[in-house]
Tab-separated table of C-alpha atoms in Angstrom:
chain	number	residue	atom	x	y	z
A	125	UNK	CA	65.138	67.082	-93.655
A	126	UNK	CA	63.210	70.179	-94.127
A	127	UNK	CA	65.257	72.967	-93.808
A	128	UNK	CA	62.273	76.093	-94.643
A	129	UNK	CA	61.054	77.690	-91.811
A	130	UNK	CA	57.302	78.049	-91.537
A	131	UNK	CA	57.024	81.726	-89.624
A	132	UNK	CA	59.239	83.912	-87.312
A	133	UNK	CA	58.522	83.053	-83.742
A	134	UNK	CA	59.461	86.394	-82.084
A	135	UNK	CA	58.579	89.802	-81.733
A	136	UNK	CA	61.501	92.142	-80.605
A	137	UNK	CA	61.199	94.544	-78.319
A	138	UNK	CA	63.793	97.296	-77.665
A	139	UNK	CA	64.315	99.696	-74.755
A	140	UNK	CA	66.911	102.648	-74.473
A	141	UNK	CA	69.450	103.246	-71.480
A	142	UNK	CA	69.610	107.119	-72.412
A	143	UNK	CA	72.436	108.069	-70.184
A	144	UNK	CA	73.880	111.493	-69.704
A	145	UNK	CA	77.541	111.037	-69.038
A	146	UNK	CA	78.552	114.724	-68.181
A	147	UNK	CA	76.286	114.168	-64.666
A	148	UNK	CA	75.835	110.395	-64.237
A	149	UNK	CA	71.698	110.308	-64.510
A	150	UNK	CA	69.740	107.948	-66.802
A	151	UNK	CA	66.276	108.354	-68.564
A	152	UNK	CA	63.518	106.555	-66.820
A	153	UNK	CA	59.789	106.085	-66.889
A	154	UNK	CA	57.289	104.502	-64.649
A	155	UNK	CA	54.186	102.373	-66.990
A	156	UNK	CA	50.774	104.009	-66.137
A	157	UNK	CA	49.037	100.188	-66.941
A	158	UNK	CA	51.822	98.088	-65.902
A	159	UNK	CA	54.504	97.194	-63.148
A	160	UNK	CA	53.329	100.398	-60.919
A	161	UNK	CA	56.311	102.020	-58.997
A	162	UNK	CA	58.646	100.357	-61.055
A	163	UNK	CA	61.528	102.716	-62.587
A	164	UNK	CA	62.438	101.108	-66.544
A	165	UNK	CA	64.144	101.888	-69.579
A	166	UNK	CA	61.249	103.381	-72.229
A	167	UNK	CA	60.751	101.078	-75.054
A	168	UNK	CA	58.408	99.050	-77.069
A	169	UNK	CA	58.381	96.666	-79.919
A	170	UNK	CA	60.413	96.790	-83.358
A	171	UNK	CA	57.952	97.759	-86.047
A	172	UNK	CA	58.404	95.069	-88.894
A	173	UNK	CA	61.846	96.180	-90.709
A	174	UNK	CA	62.724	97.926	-87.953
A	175	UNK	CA	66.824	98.084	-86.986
A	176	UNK	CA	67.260	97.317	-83.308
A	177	UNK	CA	68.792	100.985	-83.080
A	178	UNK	CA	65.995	102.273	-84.677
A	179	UNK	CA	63.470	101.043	-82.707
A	180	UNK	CA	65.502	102.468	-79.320
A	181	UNK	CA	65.792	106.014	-80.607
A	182	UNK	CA	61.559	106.304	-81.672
A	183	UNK	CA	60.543	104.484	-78.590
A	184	UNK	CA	62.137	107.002	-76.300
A	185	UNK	CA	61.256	109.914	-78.317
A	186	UNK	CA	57.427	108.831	-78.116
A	187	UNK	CA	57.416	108.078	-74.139
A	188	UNK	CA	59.596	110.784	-73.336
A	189	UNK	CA	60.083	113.302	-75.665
A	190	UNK	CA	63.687	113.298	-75.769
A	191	UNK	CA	65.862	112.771	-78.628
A	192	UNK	CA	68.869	110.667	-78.473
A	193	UNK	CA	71.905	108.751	-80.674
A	194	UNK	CA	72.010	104.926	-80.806
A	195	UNK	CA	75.604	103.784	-79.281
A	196	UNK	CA	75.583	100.246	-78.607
A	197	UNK	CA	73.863	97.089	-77.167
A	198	UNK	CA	73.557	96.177	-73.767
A	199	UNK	CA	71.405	93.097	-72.944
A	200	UNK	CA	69.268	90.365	-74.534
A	201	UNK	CA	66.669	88.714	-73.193
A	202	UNK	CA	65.135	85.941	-74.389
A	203	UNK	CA	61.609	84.680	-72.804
A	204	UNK	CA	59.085	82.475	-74.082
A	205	UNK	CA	55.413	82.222	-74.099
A	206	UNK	CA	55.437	85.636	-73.031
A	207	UNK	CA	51.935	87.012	-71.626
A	208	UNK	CA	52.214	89.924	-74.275
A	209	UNK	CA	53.395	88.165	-77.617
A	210	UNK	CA	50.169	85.642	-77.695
A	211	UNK	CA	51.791	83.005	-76.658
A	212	UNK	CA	55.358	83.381	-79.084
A	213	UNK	CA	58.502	84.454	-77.731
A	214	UNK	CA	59.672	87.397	-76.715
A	215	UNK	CA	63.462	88.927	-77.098
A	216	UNK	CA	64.501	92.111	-75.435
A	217	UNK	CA	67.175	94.507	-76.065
A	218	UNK	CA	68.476	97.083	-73.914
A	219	UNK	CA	70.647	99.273	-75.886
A	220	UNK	CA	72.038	101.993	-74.306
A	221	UNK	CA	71.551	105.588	-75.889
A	222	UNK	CA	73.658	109.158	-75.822
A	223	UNK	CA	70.953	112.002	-75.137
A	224	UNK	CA	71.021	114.667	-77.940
A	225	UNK	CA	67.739	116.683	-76.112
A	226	UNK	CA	66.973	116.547	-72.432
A	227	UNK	CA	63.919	118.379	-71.921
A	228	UNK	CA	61.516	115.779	-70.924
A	229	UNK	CA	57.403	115.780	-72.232
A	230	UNK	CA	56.300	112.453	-71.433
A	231	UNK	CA	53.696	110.318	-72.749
A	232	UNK	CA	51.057	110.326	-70.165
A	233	UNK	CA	49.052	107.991	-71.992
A	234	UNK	CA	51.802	105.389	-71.407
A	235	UNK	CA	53.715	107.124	-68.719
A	236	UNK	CA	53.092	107.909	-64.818
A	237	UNK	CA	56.442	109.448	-64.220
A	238	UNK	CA	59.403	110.284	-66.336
A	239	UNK	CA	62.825	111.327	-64.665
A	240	UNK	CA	66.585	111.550	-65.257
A	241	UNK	CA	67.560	109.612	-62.346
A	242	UNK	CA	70.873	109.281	-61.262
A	243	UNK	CA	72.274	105.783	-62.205
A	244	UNK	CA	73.742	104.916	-58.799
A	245	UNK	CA	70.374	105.250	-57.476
A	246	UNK	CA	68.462	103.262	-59.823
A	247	UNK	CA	71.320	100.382	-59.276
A	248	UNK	CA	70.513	100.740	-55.690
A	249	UNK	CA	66.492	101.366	-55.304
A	250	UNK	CA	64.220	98.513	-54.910
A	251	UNK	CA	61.709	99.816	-57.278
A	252	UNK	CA	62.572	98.602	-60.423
A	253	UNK	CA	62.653	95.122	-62.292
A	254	UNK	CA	65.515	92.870	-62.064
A	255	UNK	CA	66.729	93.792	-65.598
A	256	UNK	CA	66.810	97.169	-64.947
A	257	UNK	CA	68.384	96.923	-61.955
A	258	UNK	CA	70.932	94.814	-63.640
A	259	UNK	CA	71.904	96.990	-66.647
A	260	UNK	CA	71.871	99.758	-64.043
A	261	UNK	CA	74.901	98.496	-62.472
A	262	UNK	CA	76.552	97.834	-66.046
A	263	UNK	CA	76.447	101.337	-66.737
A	264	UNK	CA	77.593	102.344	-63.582
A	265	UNK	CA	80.581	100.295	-64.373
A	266	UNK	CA	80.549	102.086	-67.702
A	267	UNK	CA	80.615	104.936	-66.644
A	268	UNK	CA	83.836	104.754	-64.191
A	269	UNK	CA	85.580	102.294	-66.343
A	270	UNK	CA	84.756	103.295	-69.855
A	271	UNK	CA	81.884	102.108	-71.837
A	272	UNK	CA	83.633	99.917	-73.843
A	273	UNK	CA	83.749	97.269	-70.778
A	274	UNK	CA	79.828	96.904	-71.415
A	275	UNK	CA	79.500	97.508	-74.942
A	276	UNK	CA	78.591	94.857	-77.754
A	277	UNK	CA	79.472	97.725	-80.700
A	278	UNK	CA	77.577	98.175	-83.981
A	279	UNK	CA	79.003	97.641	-87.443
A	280	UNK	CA	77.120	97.513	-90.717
A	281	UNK	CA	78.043	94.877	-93.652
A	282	UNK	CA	76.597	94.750	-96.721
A	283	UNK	CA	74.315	91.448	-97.440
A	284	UNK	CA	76.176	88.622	-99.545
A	285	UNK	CA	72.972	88.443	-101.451
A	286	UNK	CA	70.726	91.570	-102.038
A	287	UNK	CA	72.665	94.461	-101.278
A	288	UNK	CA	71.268	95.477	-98.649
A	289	UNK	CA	73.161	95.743	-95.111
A	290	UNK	CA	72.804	94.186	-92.367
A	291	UNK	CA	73.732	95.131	-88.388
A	292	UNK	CA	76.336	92.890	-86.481
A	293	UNK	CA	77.101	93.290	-82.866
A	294	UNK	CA	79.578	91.433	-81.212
A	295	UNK	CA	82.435	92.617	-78.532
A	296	UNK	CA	85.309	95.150	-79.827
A	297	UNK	CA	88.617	93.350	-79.575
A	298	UNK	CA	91.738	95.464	-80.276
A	299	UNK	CA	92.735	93.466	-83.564
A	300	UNK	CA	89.325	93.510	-85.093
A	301	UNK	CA	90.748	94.975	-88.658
A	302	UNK	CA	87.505	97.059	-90.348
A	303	UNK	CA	86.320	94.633	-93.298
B	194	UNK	CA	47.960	104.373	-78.767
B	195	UNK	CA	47.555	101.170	-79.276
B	196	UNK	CA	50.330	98.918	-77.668
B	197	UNK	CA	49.670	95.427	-78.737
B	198	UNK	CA	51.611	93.824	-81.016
B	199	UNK	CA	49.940	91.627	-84.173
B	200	UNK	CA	52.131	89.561	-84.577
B	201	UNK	CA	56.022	88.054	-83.890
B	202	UNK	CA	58.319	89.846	-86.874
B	203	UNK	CA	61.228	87.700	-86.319
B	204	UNK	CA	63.141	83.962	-87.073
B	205	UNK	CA	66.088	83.011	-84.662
B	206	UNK	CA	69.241	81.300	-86.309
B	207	UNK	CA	71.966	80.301	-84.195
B	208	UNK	CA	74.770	78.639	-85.255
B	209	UNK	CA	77.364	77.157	-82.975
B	210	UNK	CA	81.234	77.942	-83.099
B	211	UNK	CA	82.826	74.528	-81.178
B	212	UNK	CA	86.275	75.177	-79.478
B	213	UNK	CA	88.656	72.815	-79.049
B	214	UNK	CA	90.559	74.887	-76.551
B	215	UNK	CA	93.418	72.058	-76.276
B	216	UNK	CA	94.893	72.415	-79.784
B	217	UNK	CA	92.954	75.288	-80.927
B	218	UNK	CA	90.378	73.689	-83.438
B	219	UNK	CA	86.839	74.511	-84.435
B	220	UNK	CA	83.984	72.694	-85.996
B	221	UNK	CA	83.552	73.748	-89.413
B	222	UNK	CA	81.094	72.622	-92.450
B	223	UNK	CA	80.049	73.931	-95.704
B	224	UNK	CA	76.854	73.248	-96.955
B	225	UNK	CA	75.381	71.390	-99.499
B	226	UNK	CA	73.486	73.545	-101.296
B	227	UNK	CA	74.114	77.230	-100.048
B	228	UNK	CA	77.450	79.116	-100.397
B	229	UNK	CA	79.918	76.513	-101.716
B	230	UNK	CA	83.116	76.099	-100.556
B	231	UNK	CA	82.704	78.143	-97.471
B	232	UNK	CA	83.383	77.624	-94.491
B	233	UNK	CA	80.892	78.221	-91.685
B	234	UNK	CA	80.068	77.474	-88.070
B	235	UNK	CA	77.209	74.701	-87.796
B	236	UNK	CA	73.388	76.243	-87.297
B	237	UNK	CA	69.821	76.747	-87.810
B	238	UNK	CA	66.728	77.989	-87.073
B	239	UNK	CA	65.125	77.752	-83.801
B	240	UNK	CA	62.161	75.587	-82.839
B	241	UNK	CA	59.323	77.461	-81.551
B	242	UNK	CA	59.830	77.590	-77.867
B	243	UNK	CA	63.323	76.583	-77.592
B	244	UNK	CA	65.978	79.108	-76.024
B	245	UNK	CA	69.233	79.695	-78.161
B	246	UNK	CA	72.070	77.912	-76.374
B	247	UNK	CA	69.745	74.537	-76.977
B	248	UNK	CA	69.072	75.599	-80.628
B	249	UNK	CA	72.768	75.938	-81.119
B	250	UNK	CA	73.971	72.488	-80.061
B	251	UNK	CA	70.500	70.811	-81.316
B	252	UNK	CA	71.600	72.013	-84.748
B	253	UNK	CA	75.671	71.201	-84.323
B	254	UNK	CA	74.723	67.538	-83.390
B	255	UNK	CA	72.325	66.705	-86.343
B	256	UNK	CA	74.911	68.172	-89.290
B	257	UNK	CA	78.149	67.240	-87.743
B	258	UNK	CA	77.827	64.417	-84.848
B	259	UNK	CA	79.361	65.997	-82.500
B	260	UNK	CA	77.925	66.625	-78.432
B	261	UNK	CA	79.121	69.643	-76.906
B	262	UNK	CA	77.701	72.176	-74.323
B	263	UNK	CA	76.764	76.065	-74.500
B	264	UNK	CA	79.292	78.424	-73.208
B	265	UNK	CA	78.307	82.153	-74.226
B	266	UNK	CA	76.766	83.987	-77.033
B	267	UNK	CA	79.298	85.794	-79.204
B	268	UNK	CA	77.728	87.918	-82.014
B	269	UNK	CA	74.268	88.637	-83.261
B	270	UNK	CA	73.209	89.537	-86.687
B	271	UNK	CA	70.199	91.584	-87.997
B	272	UNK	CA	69.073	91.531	-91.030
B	273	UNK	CA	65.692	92.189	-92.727
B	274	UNK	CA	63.654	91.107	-95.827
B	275	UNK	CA	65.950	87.897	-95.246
B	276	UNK	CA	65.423	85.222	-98.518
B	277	UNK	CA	64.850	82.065	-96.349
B	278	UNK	CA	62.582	84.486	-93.745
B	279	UNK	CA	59.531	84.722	-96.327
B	280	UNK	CA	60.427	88.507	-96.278
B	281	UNK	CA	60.523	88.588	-92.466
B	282	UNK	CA	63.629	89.592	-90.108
B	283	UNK	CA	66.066	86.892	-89.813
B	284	UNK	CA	67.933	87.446	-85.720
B	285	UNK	CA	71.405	85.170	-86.535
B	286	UNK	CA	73.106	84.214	-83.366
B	287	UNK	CA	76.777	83.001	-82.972
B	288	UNK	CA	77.565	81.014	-79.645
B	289	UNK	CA	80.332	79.381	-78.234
B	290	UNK	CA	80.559	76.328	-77.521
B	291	UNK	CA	82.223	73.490	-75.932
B	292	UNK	CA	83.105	69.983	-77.273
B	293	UNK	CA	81.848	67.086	-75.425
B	294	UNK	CA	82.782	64.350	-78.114
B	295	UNK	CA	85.775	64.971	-81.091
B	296	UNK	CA	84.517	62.332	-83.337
B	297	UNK	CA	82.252	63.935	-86.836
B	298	UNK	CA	79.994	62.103	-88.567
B	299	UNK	CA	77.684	64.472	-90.557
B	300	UNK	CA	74.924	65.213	-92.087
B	301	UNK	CA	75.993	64.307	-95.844
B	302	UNK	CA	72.323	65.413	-96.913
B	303	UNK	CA	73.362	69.268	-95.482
B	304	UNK	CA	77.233	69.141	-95.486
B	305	UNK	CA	79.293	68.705	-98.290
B	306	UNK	CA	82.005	68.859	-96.410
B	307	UNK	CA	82.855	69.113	-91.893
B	308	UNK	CA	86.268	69.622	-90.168
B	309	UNK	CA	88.105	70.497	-87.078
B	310	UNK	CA	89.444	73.525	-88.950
B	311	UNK	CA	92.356	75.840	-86.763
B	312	UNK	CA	90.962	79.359	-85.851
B	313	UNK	CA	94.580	80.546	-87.214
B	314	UNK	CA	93.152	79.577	-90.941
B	315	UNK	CA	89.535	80.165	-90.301
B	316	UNK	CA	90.691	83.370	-89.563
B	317	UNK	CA	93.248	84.159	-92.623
B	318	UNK	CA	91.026	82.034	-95.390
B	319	UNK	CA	89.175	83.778	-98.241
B	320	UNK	CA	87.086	80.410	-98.509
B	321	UNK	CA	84.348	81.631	-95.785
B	322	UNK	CA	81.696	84.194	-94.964
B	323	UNK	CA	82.389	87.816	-93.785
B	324	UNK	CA	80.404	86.757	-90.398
B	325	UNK	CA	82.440	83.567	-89.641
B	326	UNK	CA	85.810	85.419	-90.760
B	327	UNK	CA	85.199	88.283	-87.845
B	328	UNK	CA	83.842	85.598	-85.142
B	329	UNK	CA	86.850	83.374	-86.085
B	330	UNK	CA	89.105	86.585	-85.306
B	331	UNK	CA	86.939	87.162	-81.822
B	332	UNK	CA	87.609	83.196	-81.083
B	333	UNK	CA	91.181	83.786	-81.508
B	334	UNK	CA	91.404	86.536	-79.611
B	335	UNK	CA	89.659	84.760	-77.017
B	336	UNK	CA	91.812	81.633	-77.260
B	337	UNK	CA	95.002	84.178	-76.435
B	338	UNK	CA	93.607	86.376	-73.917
B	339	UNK	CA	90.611	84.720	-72.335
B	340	UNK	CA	87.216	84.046	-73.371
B	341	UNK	CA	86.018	85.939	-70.977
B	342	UNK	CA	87.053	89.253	-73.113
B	343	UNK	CA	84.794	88.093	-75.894
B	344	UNK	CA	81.757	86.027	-74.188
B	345	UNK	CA	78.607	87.649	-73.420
B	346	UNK	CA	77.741	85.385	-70.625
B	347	UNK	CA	74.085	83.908	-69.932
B	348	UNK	CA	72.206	83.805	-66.963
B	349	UNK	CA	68.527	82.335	-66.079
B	350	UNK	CA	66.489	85.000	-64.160
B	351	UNK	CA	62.757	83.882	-62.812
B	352	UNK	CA	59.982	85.875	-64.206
B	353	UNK	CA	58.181	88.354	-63.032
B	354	UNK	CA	54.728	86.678	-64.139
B	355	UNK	CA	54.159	83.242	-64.749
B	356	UNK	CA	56.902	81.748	-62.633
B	357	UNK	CA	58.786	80.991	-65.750
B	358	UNK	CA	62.620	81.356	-66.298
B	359	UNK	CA	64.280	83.553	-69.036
B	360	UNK	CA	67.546	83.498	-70.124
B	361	UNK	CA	69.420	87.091	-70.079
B	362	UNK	CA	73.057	87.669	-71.895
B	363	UNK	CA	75.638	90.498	-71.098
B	364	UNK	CA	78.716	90.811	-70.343
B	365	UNK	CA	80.105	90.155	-66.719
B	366	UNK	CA	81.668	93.192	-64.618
B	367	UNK	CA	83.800	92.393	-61.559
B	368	UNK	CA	80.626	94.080	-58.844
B	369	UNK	CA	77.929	92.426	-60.569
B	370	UNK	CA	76.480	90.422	-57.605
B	371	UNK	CA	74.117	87.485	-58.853
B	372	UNK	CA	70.862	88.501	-57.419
């Protein structure tokens, strides 16, 4: 059996939940070109090399103009033959984002709107997408309960071969000893 | 700014951790030809168009025999410039999975070696790779206190074009409501 790969078959793209937890409101934007009236996360696709993380903090910066710490991941989806990825698949991370700036200068090019809204409302509001709807109500739970109910944490390990590190996300459990 | 991406950056691996949950056993090979003498959770890469969970017990039937069903995704690994990724990003997925038949018969051309193996040694041996060491300790963990404190759980949402289904992976809060 052939075990070689012949290409990658997906393009990542990332979107950051930047949520301020000292008054409950998230970082939203409404797309000038697509999904009109529809509150989302900001985000766009991984450049190639990109670290998931990475990808959150520069997409949000560009569409919104505020900056912001990576904290954890969220959500993954994974779709295929997606309209936008000519024809390959398409996985999507919502990673969720602790606001360092909050002065907002949007991207008109690529934004209508752009509005810390307050998370309970974006949970509630019909105008949104499913997924944002959905990780809404995660960080509403977050939020009350502590984010490490929603979290998939971050830790770095260095490559067997290479040296170089990778990034590993998986659930915090209370017995996970630091390796 | 232009928005469109070129090209898809990334492969998908997914490898599947099998629990017995009656006598606390997982499936367990090491390869031929990679990493000798360690331990690791069956896997591969995923076929173009196929969605992870399927990938993951695809893959665990050809090297070790055995049937068994998707449960939850458990970790997810990033890592770029990846050897076997022709300098691409490599996405490596852990799920958990069920066992629908005990009996191994595997792949001798892959697997040099393939056992029910307990998570207690999984967990404690030096014979196996950082990644499988810290998912072994999640499984455990899981095994004591519930899966449910380790399992991102997956659920298939229809599409907002194309009529399509995509699969989307969090973890589950008490007031989410399926919608």
């Amino acid at each position: 059996e052939n075990r070689l790969p012949a290409f990658a078959t997906h393009q990542i793209g990332v979107a950051g939940a930047v949520v301020d937890e000292s008054n409950g409101k998230v970082l939203v934007v409404q797309d000038r070109n697509k999904t009109k009236n529809a509150w989302k996360f900001p985000g766009g696709l991984s450049d190639p090399g990109e670290n998931i993380g990475t990808t959150a903090v520069r997409e949000v910066f560009e569409e919104t103009g505020v900056r912001s710490e990576f904290r954890s991941l969220l959500s993954i989806r994974q779709q295929h033959n997606h309209p936008n990825a000519w024809g390959m698949s398409d996985m999507y991370i919502i990673c969720r984002l602790s606001p360092l700036t909050y002065k907002i200068n949007f991207c008109t090019q690529e934004c209508l709107r752009c509005e810390w809204l307050d998370l309970a409302d974006l949970a509630k509001t019909s105008h949104t997408t499913p997924i944002t709807s959905r990780v809404a109500r995660l960080l509403l739970h977050g939020l009350e309960k502590g984010f490490d109910t929603v979290d998939l944490a971050m830790e770095e390990l260095p490559a067997v071969y290479s040296g170089m590190f990778y990034q590993l996300y998986h659930r915090q459990i209370p017995s996970t000893p630091k390796s």
